[in-house]
PDB file of C-alpha atoms and ligand atoms in Angstrom:
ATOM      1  CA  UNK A   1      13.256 -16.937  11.664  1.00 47.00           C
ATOM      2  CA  UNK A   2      11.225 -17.121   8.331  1.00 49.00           C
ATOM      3  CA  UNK A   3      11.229 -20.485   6.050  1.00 54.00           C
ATOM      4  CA  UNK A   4      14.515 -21.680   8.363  1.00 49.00           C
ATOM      5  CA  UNK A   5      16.363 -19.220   7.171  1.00 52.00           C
ATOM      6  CA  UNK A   6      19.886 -19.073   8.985  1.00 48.00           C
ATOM      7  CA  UNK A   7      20.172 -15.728   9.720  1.00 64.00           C
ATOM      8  CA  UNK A   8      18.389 -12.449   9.295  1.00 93.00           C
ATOM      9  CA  UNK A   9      18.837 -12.169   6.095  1.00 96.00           C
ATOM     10  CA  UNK A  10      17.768  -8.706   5.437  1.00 98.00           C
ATOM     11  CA  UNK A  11      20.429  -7.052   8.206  1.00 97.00           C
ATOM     12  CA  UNK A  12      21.927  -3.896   7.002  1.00 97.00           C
ATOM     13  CA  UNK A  13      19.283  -3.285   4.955  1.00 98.00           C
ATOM     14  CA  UNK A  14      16.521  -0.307   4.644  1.00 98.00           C
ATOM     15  CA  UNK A  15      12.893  -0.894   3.726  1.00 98.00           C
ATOM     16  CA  UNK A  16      10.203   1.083   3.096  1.00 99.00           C
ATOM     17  CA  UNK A  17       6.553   0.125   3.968  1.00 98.00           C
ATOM     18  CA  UNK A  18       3.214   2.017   3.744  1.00 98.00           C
ATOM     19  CA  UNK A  19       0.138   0.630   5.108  1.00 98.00           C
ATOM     20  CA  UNK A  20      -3.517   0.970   5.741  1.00 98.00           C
ATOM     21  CA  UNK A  21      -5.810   3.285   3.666  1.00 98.00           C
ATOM     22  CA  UNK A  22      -5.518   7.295   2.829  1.00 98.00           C
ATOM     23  CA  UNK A  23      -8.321   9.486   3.626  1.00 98.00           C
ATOM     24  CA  UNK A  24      -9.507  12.522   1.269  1.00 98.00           C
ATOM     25  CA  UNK A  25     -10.876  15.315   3.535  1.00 98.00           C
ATOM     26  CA  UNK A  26     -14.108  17.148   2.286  1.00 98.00           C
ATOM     27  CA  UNK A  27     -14.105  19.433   5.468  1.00 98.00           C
ATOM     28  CA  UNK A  28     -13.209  19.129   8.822  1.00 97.00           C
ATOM     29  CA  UNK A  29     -15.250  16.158   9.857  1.00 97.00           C
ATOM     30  CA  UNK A  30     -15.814  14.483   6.679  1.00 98.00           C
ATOM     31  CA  UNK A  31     -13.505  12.747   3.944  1.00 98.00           C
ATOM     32  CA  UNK A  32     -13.359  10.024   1.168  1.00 98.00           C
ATOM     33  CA  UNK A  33     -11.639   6.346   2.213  1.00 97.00           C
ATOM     34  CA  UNK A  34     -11.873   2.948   1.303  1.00 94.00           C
ATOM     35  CA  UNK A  35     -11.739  -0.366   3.450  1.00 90.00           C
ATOM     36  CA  UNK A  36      -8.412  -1.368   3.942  1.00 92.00           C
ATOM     37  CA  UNK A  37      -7.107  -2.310   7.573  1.00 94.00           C
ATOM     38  CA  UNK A  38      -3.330  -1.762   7.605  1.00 97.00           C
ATOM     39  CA  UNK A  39      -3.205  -5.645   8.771  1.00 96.00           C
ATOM     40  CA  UNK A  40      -0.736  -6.574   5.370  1.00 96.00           C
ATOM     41  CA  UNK A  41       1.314  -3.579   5.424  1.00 97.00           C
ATOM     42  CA  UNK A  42       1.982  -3.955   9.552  1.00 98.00           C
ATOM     43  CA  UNK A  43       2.696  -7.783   8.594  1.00 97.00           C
ATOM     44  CA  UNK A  44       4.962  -6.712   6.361  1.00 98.00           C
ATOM     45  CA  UNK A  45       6.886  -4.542   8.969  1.00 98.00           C
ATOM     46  CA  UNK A  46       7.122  -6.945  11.392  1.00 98.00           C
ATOM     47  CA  UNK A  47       8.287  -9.763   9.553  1.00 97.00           C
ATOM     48  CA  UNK A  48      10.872  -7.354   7.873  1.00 98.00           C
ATOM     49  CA  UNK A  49      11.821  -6.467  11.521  1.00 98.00           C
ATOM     50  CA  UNK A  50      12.258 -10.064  12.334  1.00 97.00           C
ATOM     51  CA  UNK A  51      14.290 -10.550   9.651  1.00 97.00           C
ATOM     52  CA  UNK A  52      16.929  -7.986  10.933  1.00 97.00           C
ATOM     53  CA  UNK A  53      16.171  -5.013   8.506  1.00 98.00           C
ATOM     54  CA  UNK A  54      15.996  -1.406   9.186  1.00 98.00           C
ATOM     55  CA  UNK A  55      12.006  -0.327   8.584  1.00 98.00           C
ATOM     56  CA  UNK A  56      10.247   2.471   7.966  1.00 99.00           C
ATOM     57  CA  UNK A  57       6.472   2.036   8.304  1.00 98.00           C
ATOM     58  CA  UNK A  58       4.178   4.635   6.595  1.00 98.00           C
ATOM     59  CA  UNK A  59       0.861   4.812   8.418  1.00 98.00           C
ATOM     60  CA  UNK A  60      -2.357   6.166   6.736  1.00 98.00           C
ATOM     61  CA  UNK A  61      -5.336   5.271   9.304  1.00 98.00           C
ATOM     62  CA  UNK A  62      -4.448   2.014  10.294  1.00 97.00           C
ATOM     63  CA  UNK A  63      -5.605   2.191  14.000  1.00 93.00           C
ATOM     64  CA  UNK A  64      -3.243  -0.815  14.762  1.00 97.00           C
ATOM     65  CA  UNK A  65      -0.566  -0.753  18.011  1.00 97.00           C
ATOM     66  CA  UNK A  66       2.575   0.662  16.772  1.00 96.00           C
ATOM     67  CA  UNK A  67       5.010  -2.203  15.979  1.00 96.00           C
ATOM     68  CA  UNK A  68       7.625  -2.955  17.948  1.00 94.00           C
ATOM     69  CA  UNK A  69      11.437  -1.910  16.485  1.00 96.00           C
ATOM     70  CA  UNK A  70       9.773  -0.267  13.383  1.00 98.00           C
ATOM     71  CA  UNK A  71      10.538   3.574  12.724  1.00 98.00           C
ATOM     72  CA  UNK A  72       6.626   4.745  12.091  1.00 98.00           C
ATOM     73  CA  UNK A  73       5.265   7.257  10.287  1.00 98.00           C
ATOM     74  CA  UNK A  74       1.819   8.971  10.291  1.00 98.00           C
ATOM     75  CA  UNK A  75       0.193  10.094   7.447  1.00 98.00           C
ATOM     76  CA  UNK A  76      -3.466  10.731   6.888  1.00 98.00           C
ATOM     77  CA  UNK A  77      -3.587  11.698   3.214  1.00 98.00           C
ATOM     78  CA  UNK A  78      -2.360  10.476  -0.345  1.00 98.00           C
ATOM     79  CA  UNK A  79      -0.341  13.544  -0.743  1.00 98.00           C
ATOM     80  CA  UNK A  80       1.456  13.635   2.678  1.00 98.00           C
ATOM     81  CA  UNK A  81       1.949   9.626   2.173  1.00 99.00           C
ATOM     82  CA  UNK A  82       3.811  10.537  -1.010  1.00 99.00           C
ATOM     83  CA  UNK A  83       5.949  12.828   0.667  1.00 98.00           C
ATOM     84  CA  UNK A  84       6.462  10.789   3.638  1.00 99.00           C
ATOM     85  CA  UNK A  85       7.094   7.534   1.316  1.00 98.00           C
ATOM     86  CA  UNK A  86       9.589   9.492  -0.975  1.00 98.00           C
ATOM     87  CA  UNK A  87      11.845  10.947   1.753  1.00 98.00           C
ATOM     88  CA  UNK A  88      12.123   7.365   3.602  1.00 98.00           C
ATOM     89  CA  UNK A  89      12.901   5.831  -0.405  1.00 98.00           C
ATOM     90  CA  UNK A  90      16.108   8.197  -0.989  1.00 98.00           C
ATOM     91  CA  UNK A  91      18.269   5.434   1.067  1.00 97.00           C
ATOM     92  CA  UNK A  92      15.907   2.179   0.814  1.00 98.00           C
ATOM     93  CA  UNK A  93      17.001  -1.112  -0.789  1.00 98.00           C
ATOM     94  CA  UNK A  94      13.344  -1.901  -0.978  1.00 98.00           C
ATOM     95  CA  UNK A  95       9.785  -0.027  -0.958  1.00 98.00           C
ATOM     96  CA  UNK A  96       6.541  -1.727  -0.368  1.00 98.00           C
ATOM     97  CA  UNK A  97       3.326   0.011  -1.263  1.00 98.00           C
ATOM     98  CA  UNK A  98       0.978  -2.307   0.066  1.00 98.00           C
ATOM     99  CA  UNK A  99      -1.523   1.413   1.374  1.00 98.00           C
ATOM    100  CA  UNK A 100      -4.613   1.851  -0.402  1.00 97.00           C
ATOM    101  CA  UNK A 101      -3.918   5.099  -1.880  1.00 98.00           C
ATOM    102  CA  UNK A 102      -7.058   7.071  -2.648  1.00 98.00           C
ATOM    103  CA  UNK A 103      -7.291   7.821  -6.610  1.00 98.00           C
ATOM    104  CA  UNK A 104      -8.847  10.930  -6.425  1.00 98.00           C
ATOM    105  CA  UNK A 105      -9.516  13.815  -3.902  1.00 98.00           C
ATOM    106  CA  UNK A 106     -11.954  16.279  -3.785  1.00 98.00           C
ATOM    107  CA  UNK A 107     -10.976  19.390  -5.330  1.00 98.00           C
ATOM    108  CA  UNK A 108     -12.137  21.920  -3.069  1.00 97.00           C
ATOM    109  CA  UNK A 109     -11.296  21.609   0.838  1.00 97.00           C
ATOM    110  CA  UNK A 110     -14.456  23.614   2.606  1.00 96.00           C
ATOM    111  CA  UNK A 111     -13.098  24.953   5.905  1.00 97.00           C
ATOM    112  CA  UNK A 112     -15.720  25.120   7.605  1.00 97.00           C
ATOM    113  CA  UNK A 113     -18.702  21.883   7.693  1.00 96.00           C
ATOM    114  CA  UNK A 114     -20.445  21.423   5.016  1.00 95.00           C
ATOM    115  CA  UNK A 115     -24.100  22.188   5.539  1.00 94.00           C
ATOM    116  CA  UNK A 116     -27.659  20.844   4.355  1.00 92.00           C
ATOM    117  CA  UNK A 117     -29.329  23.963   2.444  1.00 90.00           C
ATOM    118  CA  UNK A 118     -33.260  23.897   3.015  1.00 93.00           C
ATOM    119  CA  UNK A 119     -34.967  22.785   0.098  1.00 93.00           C
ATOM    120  CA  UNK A 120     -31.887  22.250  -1.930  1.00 93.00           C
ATOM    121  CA  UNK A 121     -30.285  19.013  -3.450  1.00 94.00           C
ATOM    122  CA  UNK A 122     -26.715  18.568  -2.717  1.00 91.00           C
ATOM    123  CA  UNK A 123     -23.722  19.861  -4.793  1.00 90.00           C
ATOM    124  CA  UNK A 124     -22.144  17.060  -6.553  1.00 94.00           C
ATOM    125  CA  UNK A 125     -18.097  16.294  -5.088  1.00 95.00           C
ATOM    126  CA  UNK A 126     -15.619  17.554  -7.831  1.00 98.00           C
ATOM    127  CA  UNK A 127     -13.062  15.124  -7.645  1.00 98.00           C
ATOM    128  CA  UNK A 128      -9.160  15.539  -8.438  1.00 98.00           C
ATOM    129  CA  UNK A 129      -6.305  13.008  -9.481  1.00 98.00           C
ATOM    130  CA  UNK A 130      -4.248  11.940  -6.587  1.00 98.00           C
ATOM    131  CA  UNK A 131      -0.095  11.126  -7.314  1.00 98.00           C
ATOM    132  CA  UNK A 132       0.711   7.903  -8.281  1.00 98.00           C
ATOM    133  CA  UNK A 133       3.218   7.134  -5.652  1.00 98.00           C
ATOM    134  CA  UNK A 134       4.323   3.566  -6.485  1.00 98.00           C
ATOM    135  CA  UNK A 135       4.847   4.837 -10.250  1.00 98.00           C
ATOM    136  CA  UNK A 136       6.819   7.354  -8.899  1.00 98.00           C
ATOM    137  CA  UNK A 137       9.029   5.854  -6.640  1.00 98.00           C
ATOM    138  CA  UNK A 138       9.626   2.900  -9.449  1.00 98.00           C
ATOM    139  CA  UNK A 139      10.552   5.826 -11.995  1.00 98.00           C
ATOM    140  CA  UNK A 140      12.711   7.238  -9.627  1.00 96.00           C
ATOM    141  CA  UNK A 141      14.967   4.203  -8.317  1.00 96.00           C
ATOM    142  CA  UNK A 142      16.352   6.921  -5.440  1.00 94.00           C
ATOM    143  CA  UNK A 143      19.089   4.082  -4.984  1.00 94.00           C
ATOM    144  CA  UNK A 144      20.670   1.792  -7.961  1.00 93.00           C
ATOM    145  CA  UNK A 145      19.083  -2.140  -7.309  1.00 96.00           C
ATOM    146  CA  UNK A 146      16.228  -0.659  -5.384  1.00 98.00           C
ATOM    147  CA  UNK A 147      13.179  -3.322  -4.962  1.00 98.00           C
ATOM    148  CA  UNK A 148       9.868  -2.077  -5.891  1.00 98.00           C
ATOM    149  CA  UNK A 149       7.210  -4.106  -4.742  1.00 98.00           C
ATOM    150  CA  UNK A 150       3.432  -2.799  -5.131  1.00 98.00           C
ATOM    151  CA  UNK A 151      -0.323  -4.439  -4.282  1.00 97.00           C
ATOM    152  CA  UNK A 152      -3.287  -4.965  -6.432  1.00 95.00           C
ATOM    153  CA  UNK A 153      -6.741  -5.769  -5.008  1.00 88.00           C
ATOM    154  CA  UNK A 154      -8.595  -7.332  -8.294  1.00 90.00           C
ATOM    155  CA  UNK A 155     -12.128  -8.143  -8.335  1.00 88.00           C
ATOM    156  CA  UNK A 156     -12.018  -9.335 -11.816  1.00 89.00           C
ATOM    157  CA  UNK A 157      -9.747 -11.074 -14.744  1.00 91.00           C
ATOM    158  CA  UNK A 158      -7.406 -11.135 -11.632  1.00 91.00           C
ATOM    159  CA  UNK A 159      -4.179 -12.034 -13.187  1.00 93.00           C
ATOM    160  CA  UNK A 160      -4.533 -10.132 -16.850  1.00 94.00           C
ATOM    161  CA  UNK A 161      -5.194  -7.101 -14.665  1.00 95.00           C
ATOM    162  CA  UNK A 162      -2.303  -7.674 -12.452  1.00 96.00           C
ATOM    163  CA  UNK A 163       0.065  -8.483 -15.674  1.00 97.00           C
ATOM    164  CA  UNK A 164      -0.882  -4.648 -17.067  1.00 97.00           C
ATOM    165  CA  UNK A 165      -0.841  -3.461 -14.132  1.00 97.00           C
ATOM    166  CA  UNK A 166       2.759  -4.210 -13.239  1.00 98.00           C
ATOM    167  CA  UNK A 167       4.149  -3.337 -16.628  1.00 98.00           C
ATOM    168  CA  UNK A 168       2.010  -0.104 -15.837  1.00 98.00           C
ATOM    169  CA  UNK A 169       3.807   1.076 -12.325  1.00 98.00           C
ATOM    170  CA  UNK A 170       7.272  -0.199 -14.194  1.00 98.00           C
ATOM    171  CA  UNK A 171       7.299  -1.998 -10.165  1.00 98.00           C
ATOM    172  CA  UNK A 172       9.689  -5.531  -9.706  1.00 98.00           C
ATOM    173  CA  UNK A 173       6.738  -7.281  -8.355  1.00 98.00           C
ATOM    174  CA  UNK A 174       2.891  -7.499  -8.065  1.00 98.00           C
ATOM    175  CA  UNK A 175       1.192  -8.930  -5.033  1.00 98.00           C
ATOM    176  CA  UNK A 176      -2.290  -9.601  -6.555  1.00 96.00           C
ATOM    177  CA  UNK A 177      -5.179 -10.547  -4.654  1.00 90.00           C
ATOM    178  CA  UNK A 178      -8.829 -10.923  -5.538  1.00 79.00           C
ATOM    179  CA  UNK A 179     -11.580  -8.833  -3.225  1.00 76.00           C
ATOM    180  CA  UNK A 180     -14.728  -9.294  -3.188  1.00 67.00           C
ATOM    181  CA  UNK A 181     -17.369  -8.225  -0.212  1.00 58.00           C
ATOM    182  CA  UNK A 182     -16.602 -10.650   2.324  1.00 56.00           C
ATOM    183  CA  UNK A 183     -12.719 -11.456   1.038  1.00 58.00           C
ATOM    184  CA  UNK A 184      -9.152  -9.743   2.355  1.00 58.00           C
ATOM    185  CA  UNK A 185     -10.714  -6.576   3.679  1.00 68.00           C
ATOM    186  CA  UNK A 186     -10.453  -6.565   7.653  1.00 76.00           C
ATOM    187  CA  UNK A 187      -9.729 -10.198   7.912  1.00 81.00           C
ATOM    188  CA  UNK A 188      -6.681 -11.855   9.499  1.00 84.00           C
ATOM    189  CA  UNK A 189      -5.619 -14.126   6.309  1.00 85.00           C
ATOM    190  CA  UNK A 190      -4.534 -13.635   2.656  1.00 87.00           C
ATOM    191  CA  UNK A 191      -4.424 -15.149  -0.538  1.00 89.00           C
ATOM    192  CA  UNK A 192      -2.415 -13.650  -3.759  1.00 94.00           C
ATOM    193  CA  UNK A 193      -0.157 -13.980  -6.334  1.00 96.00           C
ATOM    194  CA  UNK A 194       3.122 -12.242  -6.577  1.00 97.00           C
ATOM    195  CA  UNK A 195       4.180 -11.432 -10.317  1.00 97.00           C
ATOM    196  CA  UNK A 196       7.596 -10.521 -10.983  1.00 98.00           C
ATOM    197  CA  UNK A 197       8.497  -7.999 -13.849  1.00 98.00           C
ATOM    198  CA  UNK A 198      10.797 -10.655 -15.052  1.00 97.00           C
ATOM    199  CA  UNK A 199       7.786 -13.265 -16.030  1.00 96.00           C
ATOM    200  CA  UNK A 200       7.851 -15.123 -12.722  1.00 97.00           C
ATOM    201  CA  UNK A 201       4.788 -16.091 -10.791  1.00 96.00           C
ATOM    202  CA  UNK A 202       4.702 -17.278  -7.107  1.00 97.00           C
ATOM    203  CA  UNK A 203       1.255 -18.080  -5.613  1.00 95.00           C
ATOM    204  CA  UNK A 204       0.521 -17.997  -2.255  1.00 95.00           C
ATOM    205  CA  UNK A 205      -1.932 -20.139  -0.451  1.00 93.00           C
ATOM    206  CA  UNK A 206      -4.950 -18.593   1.739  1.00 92.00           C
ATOM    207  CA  UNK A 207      -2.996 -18.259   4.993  1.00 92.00           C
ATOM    208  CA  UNK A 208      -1.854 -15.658   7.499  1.00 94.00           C
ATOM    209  CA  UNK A 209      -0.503 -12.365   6.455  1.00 93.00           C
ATOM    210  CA  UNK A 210       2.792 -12.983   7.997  1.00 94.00           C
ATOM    211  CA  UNK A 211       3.048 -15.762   5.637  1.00 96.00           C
ATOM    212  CA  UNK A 212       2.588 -13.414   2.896  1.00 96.00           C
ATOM    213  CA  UNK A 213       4.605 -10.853   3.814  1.00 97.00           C
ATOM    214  CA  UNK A 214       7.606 -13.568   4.358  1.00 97.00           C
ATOM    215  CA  UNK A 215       7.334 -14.273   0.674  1.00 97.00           C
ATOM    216  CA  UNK A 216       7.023 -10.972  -0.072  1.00 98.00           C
ATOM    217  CA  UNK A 217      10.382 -10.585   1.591  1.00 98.00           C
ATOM    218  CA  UNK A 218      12.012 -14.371  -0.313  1.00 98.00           C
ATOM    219  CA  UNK A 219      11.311 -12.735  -3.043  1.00 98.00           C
ATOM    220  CA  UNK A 220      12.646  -8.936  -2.127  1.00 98.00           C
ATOM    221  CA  UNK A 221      15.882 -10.599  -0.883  1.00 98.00           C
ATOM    222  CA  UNK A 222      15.985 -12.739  -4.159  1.00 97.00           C
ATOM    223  CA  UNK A 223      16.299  -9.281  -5.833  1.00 97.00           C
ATOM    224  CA  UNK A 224      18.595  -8.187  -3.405  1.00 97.00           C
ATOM    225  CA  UNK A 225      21.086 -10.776  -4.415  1.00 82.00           C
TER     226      UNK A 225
HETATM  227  N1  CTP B 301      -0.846   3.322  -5.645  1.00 91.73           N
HETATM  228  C1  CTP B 301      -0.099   4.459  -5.419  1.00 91.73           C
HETATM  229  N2  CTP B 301      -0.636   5.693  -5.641  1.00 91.73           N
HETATM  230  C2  CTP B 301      -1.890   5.816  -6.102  1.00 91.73           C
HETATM  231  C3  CTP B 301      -2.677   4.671  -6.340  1.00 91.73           C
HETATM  232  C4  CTP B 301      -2.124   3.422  -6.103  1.00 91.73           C
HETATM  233  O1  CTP B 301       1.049   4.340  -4.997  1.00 91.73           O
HETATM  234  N3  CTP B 301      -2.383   7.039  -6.315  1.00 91.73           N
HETATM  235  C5  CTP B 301      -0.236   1.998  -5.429  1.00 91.73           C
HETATM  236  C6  CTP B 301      -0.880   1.179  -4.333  1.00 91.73           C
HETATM  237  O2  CTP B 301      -0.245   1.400  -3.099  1.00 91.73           O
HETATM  238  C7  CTP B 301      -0.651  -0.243  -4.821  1.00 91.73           C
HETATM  239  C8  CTP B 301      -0.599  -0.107  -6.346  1.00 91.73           C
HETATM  240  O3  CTP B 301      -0.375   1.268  -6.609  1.00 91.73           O
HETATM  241  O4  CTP B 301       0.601  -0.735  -4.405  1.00 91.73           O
HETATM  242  C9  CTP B 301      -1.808  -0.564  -7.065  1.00 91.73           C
HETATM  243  O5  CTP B 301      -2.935   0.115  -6.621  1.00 91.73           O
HETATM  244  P1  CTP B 301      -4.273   0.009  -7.441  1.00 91.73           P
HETATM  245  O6  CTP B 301      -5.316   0.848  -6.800  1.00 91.73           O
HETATM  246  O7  CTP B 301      -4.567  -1.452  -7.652  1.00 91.73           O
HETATM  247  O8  CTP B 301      -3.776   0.611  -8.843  1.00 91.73           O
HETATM  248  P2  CTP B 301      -4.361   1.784  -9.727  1.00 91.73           P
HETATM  249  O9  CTP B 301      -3.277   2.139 -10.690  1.00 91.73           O
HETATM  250  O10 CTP B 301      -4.887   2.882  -8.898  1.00 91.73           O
HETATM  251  O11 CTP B 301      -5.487   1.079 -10.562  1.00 91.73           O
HETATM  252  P3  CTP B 301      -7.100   1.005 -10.372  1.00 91.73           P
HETATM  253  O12 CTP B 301      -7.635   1.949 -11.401  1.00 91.73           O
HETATM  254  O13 CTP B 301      -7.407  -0.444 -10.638  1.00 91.73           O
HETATM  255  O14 CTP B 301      -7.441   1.424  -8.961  1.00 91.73           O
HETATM  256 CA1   CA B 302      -6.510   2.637  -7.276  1.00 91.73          CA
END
């Protein structure tokens, strides 16, 4: 078990994760995503399996094997991992956004592929807001006591930018990490800094992201009481 724990110390309870990266269709063979590889979020699941609790993994184009003992859902965009995230929330003690949610979508969904017009320069992409799921489900609170834990890739002023960001999302705790090209994205290791709503700050050493995701889950259970 985790950091010698003595038992599983999350048995009997619910938590929600959502991994990997949404995509934004522009028509049947085309659509807007970003980088992430699910690799956190499926950490995450795991070690929260391990650690004896119920989970619910929401699965936006991760492409990873399907975790053993983890309830799994697939989604493929923003709006169906909102859905998907908010129905597995009503009876979770905890929900982990740790997805890349796409910002924006394109506005118009063209049925059919989009074709090159002779002569012609391209259309520019209208682009829409996408729901702000972690904002949502920390407004909500489906459940009194309910952990809400979101992520924050930062490529800049890494911690003022994580500070406004969790006051922002009205989330328990941050997991901050700087990105940069050849840093987090893909790879098998992590480095971040969880910020707590209530001032605290925990950093985490470059390492694997099991060892992430178990203090992730100190700090979940810490909430927990
Ligand atoms: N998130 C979300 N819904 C969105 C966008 C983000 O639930 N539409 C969640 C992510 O899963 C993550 C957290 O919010 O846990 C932070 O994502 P991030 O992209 O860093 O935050 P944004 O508010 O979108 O800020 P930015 O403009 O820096 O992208
Ligand atoms: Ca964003």
């Amino acid at each position: 078990l985790a950091r010698g724990v003595a038992g599983p110390d999350l048995a009997g309870r619910h938590v929600v994760v959502s991994a990997g990266g949404t995509r934004e269709p522009l028509d049947p063979v085309r659509f807007l995503g970003n980088r992430s590889s699910g690799k956190q979020g499926y950490a995450l699941a795991r070690t929260a399996a391990a650690r004896g609790a119920r989970v619910t993994l929401v699965s936006a184009n991760a492409g990873l094997p399907d975790p053993a003992g983890v309830d799994l859902v697939h989604v493929g965009t923003a709006v169906q991992l909102r859905e998907a995230v908010l129905k597995a929330a009503a009876d979770a003690d905890a929900v982990v956004m740790a997805a890349a949610v796409a910002d924006f979508r394109p506005a118009v969904y063209a049925s059919g592929k989009i074709k090159k017009k002779d002569g012609q320069e391209p259309e520019p992409v209208a682009l829409v807001r996408n729901p702000d799921v972690l904002a949502e489900v920390a407004a909500e609170r489906a459940r009194p006591g309910q952990v809400v834990v979101g992520f924050a890739a930062e490529t800049d002023d890494v911690l003022a930018n994580g500070r406004a960001k969790l006051a922002r999302k009205g989330c328990d705790l941050l997991v901050v990490n700087e990105v940069g090209e050849r840093r987090t994205f893909g790879s098998e290791e992590n480095e971040a800094v969880v910020l707590g709503a209530d001032g605290t700050e925990t950093a985490v050493p470059h390492g694997p992201k099991g060892a992430l995701a178990d203090t992730v889950w100190d700090l979940v259970a810490a909430r927990l009481g």
